mmCIF file of C-alpha atoms in Angstrom:
data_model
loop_
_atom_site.group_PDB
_atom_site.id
_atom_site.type_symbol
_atom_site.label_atom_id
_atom_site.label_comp_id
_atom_site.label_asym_id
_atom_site.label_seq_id
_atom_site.Cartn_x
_atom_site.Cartn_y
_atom_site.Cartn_z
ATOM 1 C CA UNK A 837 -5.184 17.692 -40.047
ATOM 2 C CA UNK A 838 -7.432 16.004 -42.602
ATOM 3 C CA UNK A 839 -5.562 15.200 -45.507
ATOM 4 C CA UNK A 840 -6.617 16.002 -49.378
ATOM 5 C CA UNK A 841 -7.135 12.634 -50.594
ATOM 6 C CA UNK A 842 -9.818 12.128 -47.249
ATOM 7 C CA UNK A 843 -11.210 15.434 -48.125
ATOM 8 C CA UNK A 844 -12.044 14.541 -51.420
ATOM 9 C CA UNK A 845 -13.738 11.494 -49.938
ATOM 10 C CA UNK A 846 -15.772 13.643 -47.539
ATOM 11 C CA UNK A 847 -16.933 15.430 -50.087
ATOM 12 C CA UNK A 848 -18.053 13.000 -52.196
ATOM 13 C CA UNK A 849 -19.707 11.312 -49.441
ATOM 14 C CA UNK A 850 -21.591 14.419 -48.441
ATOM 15 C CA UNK A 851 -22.622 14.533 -52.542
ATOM 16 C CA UNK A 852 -23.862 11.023 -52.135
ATOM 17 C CA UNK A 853 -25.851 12.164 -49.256
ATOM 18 C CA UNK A 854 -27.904 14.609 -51.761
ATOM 19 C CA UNK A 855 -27.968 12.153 -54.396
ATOM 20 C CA UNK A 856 -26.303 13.862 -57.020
ATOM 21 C CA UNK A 857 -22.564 13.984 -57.932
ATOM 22 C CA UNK A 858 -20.739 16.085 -60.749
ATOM 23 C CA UNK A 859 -20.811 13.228 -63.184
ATOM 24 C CA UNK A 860 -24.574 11.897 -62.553
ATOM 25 C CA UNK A 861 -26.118 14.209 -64.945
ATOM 26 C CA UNK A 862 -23.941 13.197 -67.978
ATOM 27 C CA UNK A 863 -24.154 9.454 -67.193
ATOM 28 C CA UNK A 864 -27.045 6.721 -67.854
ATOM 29 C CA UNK A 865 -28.918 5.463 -65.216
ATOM 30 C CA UNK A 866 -26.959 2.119 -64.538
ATOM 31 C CA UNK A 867 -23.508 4.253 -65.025
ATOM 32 C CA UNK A 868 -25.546 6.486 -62.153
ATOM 33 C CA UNK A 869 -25.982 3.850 -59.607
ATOM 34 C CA UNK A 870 -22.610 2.210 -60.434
ATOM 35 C CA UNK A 871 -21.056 5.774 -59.394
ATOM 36 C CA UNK A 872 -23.189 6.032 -56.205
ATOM 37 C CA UNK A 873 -22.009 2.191 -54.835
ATOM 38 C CA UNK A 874 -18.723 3.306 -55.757
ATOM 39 C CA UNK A 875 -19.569 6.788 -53.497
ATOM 40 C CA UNK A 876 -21.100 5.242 -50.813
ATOM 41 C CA UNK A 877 -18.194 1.979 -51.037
ATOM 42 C CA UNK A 878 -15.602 4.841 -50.627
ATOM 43 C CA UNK A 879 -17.747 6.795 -47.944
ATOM 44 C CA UNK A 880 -17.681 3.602 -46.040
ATOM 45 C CA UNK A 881 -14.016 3.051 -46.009
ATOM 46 C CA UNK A 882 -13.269 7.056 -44.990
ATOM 47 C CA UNK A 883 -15.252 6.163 -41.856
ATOM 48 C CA UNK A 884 -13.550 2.780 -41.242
ATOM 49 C CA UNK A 885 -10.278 4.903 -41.832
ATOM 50 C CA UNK A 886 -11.102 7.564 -39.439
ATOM 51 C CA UNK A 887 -12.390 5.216 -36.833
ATOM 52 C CA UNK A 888 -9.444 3.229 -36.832
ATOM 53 C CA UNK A 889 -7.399 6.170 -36.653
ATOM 54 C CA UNK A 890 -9.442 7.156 -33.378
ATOM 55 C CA UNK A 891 -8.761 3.406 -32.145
ATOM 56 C CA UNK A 892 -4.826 3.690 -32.519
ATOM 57 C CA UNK A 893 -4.786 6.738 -31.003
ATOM 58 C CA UNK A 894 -7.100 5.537 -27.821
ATOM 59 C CA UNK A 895 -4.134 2.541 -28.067
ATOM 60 C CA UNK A 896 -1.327 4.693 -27.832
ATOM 61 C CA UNK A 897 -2.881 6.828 -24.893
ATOM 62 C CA UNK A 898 -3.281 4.262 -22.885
ATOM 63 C CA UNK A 899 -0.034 2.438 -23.397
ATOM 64 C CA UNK A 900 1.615 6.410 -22.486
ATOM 65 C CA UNK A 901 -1.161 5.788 -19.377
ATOM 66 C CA UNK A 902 -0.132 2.347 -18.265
ATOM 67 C CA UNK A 903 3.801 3.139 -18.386
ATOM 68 C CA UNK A 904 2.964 6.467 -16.123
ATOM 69 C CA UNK A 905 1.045 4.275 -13.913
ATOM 70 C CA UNK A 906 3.866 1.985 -13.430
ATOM 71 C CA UNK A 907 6.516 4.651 -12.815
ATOM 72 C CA UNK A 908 4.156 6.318 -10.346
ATOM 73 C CA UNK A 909 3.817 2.863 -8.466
ATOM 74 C CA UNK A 910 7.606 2.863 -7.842
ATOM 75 C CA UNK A 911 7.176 5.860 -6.434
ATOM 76 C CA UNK A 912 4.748 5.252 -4.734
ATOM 77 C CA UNK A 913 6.461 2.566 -2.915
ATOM 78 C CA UNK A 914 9.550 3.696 -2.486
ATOM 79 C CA UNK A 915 7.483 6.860 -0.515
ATOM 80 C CA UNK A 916 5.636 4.718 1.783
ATOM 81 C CA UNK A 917 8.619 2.489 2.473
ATOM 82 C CA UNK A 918 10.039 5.724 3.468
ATOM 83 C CA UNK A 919 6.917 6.707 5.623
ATOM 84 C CA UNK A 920 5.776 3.661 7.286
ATOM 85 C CA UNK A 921 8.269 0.470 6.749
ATOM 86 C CA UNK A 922 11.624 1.761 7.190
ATOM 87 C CA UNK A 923 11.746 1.778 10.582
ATOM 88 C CA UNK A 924 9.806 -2.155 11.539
ATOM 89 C CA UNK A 925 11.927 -3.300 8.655
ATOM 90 C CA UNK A 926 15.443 -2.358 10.442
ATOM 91 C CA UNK A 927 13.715 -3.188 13.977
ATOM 92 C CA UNK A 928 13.690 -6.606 12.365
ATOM 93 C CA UNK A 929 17.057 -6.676 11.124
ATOM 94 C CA UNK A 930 18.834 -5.370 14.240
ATOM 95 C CA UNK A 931 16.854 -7.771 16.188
ATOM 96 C CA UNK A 932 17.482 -11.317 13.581
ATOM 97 C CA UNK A 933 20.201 -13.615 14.967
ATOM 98 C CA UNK A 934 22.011 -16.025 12.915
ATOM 99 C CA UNK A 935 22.024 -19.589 14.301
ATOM 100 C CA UNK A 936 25.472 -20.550 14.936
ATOM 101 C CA UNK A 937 25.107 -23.819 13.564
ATOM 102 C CA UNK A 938 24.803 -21.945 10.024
ATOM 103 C CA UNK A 939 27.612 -19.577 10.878
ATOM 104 C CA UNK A 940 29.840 -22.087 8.532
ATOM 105 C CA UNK A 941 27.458 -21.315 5.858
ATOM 106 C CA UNK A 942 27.037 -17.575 5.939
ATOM 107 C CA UNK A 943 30.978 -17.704 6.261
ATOM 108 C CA UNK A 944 30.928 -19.393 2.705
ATOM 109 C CA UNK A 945 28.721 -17.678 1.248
ATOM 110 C CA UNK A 946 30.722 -14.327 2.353
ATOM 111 C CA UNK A 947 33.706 -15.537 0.501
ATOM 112 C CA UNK A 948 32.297 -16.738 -2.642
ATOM 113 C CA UNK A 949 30.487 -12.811 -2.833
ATOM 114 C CA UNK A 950 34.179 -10.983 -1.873
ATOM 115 C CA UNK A 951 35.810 -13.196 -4.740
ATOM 116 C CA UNK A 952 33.418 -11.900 -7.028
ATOM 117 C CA UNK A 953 33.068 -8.592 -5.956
ATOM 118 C CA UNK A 954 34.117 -6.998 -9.395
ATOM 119 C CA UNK A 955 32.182 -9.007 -11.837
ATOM 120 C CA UNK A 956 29.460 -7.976 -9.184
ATOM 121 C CA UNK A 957 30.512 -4.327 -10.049
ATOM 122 C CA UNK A 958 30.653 -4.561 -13.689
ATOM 123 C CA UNK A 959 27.115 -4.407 -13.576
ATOM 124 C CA UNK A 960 25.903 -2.251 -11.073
ATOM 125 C CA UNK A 961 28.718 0.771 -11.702
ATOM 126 C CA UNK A 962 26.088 2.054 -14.078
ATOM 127 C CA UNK A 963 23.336 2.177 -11.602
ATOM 128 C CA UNK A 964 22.628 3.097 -7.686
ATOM 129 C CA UNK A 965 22.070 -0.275 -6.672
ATOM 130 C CA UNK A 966 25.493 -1.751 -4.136
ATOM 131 C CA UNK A 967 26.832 -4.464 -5.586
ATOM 132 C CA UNK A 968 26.225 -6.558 -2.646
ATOM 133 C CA UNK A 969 22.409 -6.720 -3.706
ATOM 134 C CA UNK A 970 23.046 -8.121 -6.586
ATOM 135 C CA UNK A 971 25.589 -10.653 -5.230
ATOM 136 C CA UNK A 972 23.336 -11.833 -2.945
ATOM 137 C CA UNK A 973 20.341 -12.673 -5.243
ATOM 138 C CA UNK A 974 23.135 -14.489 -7.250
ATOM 139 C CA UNK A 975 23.674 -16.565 -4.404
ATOM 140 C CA UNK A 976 19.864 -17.237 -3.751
ATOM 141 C CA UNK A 977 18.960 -17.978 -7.385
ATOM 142 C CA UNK A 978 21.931 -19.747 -8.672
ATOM 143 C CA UNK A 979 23.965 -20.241 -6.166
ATOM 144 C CA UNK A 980 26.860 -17.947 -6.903
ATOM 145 C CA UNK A 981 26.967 -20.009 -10.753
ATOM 146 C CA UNK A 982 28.183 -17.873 -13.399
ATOM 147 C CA UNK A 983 26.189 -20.590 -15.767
ATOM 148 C CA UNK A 984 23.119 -19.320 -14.865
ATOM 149 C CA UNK A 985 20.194 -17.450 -15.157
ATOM 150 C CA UNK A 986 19.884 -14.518 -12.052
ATOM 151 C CA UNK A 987 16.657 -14.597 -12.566
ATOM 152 C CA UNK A 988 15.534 -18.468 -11.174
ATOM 153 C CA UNK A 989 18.451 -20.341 -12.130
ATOM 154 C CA UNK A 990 17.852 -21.869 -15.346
ATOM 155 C CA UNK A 991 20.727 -22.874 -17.233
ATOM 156 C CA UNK A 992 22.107 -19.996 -20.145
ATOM 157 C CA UNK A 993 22.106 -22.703 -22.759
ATOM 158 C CA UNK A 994 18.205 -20.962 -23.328
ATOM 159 C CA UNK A 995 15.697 -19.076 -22.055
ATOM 160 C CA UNK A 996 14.435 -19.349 -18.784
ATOM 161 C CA UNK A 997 11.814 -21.945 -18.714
ATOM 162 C CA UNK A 998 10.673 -21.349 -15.085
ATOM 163 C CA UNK A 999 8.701 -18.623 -13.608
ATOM 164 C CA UNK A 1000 9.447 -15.834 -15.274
ATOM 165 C CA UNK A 1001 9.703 -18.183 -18.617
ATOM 166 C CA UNK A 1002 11.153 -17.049 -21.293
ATOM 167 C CA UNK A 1003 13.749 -14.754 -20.390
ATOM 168 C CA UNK A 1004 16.206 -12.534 -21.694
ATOM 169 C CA UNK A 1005 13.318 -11.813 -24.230
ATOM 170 C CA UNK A 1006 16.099 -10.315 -26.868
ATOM 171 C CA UNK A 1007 18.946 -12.427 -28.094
ATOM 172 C CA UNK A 1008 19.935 -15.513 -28.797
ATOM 173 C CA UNK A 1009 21.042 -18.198 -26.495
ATOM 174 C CA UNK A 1010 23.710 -18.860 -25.003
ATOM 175 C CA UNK A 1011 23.396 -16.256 -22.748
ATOM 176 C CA UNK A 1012 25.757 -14.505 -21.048
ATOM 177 C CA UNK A 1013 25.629 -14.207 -17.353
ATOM 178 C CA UNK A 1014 25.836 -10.280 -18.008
ATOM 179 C CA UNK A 1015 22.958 -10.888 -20.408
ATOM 180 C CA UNK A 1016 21.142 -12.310 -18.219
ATOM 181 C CA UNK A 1017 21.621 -10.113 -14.960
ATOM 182 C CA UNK A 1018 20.787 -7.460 -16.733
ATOM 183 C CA UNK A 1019 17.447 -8.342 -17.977
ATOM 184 C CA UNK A 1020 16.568 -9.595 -14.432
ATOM 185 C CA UNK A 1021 17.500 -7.057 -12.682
ATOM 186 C CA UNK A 1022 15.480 -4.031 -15.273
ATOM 187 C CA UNK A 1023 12.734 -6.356 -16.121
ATOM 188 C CA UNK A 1024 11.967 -6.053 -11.990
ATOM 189 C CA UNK A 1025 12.624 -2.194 -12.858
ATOM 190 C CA UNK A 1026 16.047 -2.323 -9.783
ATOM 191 C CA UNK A 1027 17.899 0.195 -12.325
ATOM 192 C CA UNK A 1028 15.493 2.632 -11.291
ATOM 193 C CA UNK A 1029 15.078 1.706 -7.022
ATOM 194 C CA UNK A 1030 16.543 4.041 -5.112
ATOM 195 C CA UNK A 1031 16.092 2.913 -1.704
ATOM 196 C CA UNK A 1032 19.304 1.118 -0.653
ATOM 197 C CA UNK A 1033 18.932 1.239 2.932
ATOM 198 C CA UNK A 1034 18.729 -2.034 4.904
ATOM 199 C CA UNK A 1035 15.523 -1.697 4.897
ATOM 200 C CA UNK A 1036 14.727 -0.673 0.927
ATOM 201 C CA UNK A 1037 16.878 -3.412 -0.013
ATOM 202 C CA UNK A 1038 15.099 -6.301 2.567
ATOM 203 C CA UNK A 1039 11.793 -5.208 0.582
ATOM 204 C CA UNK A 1040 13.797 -5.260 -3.013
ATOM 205 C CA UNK A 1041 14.840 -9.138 -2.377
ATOM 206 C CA UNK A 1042 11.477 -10.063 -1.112
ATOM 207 C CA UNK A 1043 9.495 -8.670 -3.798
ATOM 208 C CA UNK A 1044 12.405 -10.321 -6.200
ATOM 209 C CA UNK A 1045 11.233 -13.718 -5.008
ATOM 210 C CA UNK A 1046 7.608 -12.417 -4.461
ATOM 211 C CA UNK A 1047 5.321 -11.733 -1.883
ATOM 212 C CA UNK A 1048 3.508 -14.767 -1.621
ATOM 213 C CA UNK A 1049 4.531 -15.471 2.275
ATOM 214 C CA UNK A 1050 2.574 -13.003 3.862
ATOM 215 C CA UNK A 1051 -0.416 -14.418 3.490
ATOM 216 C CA UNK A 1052 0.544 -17.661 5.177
ATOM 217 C CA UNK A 1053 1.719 -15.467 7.891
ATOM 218 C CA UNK A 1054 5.698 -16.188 7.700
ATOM 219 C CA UNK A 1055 8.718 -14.214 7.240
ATOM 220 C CA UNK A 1056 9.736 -14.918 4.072
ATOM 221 C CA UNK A 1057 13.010 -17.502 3.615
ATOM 222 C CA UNK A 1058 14.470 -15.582 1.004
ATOM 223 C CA UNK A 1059 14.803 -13.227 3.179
ATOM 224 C CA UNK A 1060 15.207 -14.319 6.998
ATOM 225 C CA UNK A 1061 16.032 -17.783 6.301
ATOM 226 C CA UNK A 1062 19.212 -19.133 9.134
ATOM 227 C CA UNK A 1063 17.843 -16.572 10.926
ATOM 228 C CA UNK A 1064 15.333 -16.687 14.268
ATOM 229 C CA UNK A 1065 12.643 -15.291 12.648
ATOM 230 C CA UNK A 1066 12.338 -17.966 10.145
ATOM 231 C CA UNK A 1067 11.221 -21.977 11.151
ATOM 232 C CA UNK A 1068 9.670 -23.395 8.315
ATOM 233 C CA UNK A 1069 7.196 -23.093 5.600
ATOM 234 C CA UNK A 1070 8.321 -22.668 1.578
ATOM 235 C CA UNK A 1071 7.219 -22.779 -1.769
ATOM 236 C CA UNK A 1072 8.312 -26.392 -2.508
ATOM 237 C CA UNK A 1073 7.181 -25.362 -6.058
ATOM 238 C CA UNK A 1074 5.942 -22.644 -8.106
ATOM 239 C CA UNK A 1075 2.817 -21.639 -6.417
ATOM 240 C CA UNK A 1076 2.847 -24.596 -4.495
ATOM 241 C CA UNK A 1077 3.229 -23.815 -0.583
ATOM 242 C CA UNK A 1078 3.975 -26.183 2.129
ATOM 243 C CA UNK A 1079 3.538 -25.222 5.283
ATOM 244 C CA UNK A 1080 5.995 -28.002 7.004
ATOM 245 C CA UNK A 1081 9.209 -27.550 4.596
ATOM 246 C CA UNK A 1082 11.982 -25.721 5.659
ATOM 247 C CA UNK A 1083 14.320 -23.761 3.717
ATOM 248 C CA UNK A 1084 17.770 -24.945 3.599
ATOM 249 C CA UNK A 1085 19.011 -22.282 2.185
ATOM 250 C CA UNK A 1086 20.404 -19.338 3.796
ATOM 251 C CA UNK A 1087 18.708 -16.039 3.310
ATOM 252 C CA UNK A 1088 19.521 -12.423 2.333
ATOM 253 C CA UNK A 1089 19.526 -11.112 5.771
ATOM 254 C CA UNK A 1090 22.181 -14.025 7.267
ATOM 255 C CA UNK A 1091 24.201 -12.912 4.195
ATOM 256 C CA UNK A 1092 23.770 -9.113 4.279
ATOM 257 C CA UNK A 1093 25.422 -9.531 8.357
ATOM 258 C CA UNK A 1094 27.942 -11.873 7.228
ATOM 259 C CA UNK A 1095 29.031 -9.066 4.562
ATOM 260 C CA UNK A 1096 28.526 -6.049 7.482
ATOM 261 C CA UNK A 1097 30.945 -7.957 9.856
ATOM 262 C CA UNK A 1098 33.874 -8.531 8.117
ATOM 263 C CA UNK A 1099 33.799 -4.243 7.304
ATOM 264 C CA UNK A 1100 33.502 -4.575 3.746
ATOM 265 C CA UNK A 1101 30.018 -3.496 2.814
ATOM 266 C CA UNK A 1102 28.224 -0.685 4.861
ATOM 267 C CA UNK A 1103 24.350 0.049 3.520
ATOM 268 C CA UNK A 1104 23.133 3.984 3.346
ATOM 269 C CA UNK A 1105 20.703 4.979 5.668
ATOM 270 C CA UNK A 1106 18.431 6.050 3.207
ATOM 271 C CA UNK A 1107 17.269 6.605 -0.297
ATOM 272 C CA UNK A 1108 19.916 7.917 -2.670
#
């Protein structure tokens, strides 16, 4: 709706156009052109108004269009996990055995997650996601610290200053380890995956840590490391691959059995 004040601009801008004006007959010549600069000067600014108008608008559209386009991508994914992945994905996992020289290792890693278990929940009650995800990319990131970040383990004294720098975004540090779990966890958009299957949550902890593996042909060690299905080959470094490191750590999988044996966990089948 145009308002009056632009109207009255309009108008006199369509006057200008003519070359006349209500006031132009009962002024002198100089007061005449003065009057039409000022017309035209005015005209000028009602377009630059409207256009910018048009540009935030266009801004805002797209902004509406990008957010759609990300929600649709989660969908999207989540669907064709459903369709085509599920199934290789728990093939995998039935099939990974944990070397028994890391047993020791899974087996302490088990019991730092079960003595934790409710700070674990704290977070997730509010959401789908177990709380054994979450435990478990506590133990990759930060190994099961409570003084740091979830989402690279970066100390809460400030923001994190590795990939992805500068997080929490809001608040001052310190951070809490709440704080920060949080943010991780909805700035990768988890509060709204619904896929906690075996297989939905092996893809969740490998996207987590990215998906840069595949193209060097390896399981990911996030996710398969101290199993058989992982030898060697890591990111020593932030996009800095080498193909002769191994992994030390072990992964989500060797974790996610350790939790399945001693009864306490037991993952859906599907999507919730």
């Amino acid at each position: 709706m145009t308002t009056p004040w632009l109207t009255a601009i309009i108008l006199q801008w369509n006057a200008a156009a003519a070359g006349w004006s209500p006031s132009l007959a009962l002024t002198p010549r100089r007061g005449r052109r003065r009057r039409r600069r000022q017309t035209i000067l005015a005209s000028a600014a009602a377009v630059i108004i409207l256009a910018l108008g048009g540009a935030s608008t266009w801004i805002f559209r797209e902004l509406a269009a990008t957010r759609g386009s990300q929600v649709a991508q989660l969908e999207y994914e989540n669907s064709v996990l459903s369709r085509l992945l599920r199934q290789e994905y728990q093939q995998r996992f039935d099939a990974a055995k944990v070397f028994p020289a890391r047993q020791d290792v899974v087996a302490q890693s088990v019991r730092k997650i079960l003595g934790n278990r409710a700070r674990y929940e704290r977070i997730t009650k509010s959401m789908t996601m177990p709380w054994y995800f979450l435990a478990i990319i506590h133990g990759m990131e930060a190994d099961f610290r409570f003084d740091a970040h979830l989402h690279n383990g970066d100390p809460l004294t400030g923001r994190t200053v590795r990939v992805p720098a500068g997080r929490p975004t809001r608040g001052t540090p310190p951070f809490s380890w709440e704080e920060s779990a949080m943010d991780a966890l909805t700035v990768n958009r988890y509060d709204k995956w619904n896929d906690w299957s075996i297989a939905g949550m092996l893809v969740a902890w490998e996207r987590y840590n990215g998906l840069g593996y595949r193209p060097h042909g390896i399981h990911s060690p996030y996710v398969w490391a101290c199993t058989d299905l992982y030898a060697k080959g890591r990111y020593v470094a932030d996009g800095r691959f080498d193909a002769n490191a191994e992994s030390r750590q072990c992964g989500a999988v060797a974790m996610l059995k350790g939790l399945i044996a001693t009864g306490a966990v037991s993952p859906p089948a599907g999507p919730r």
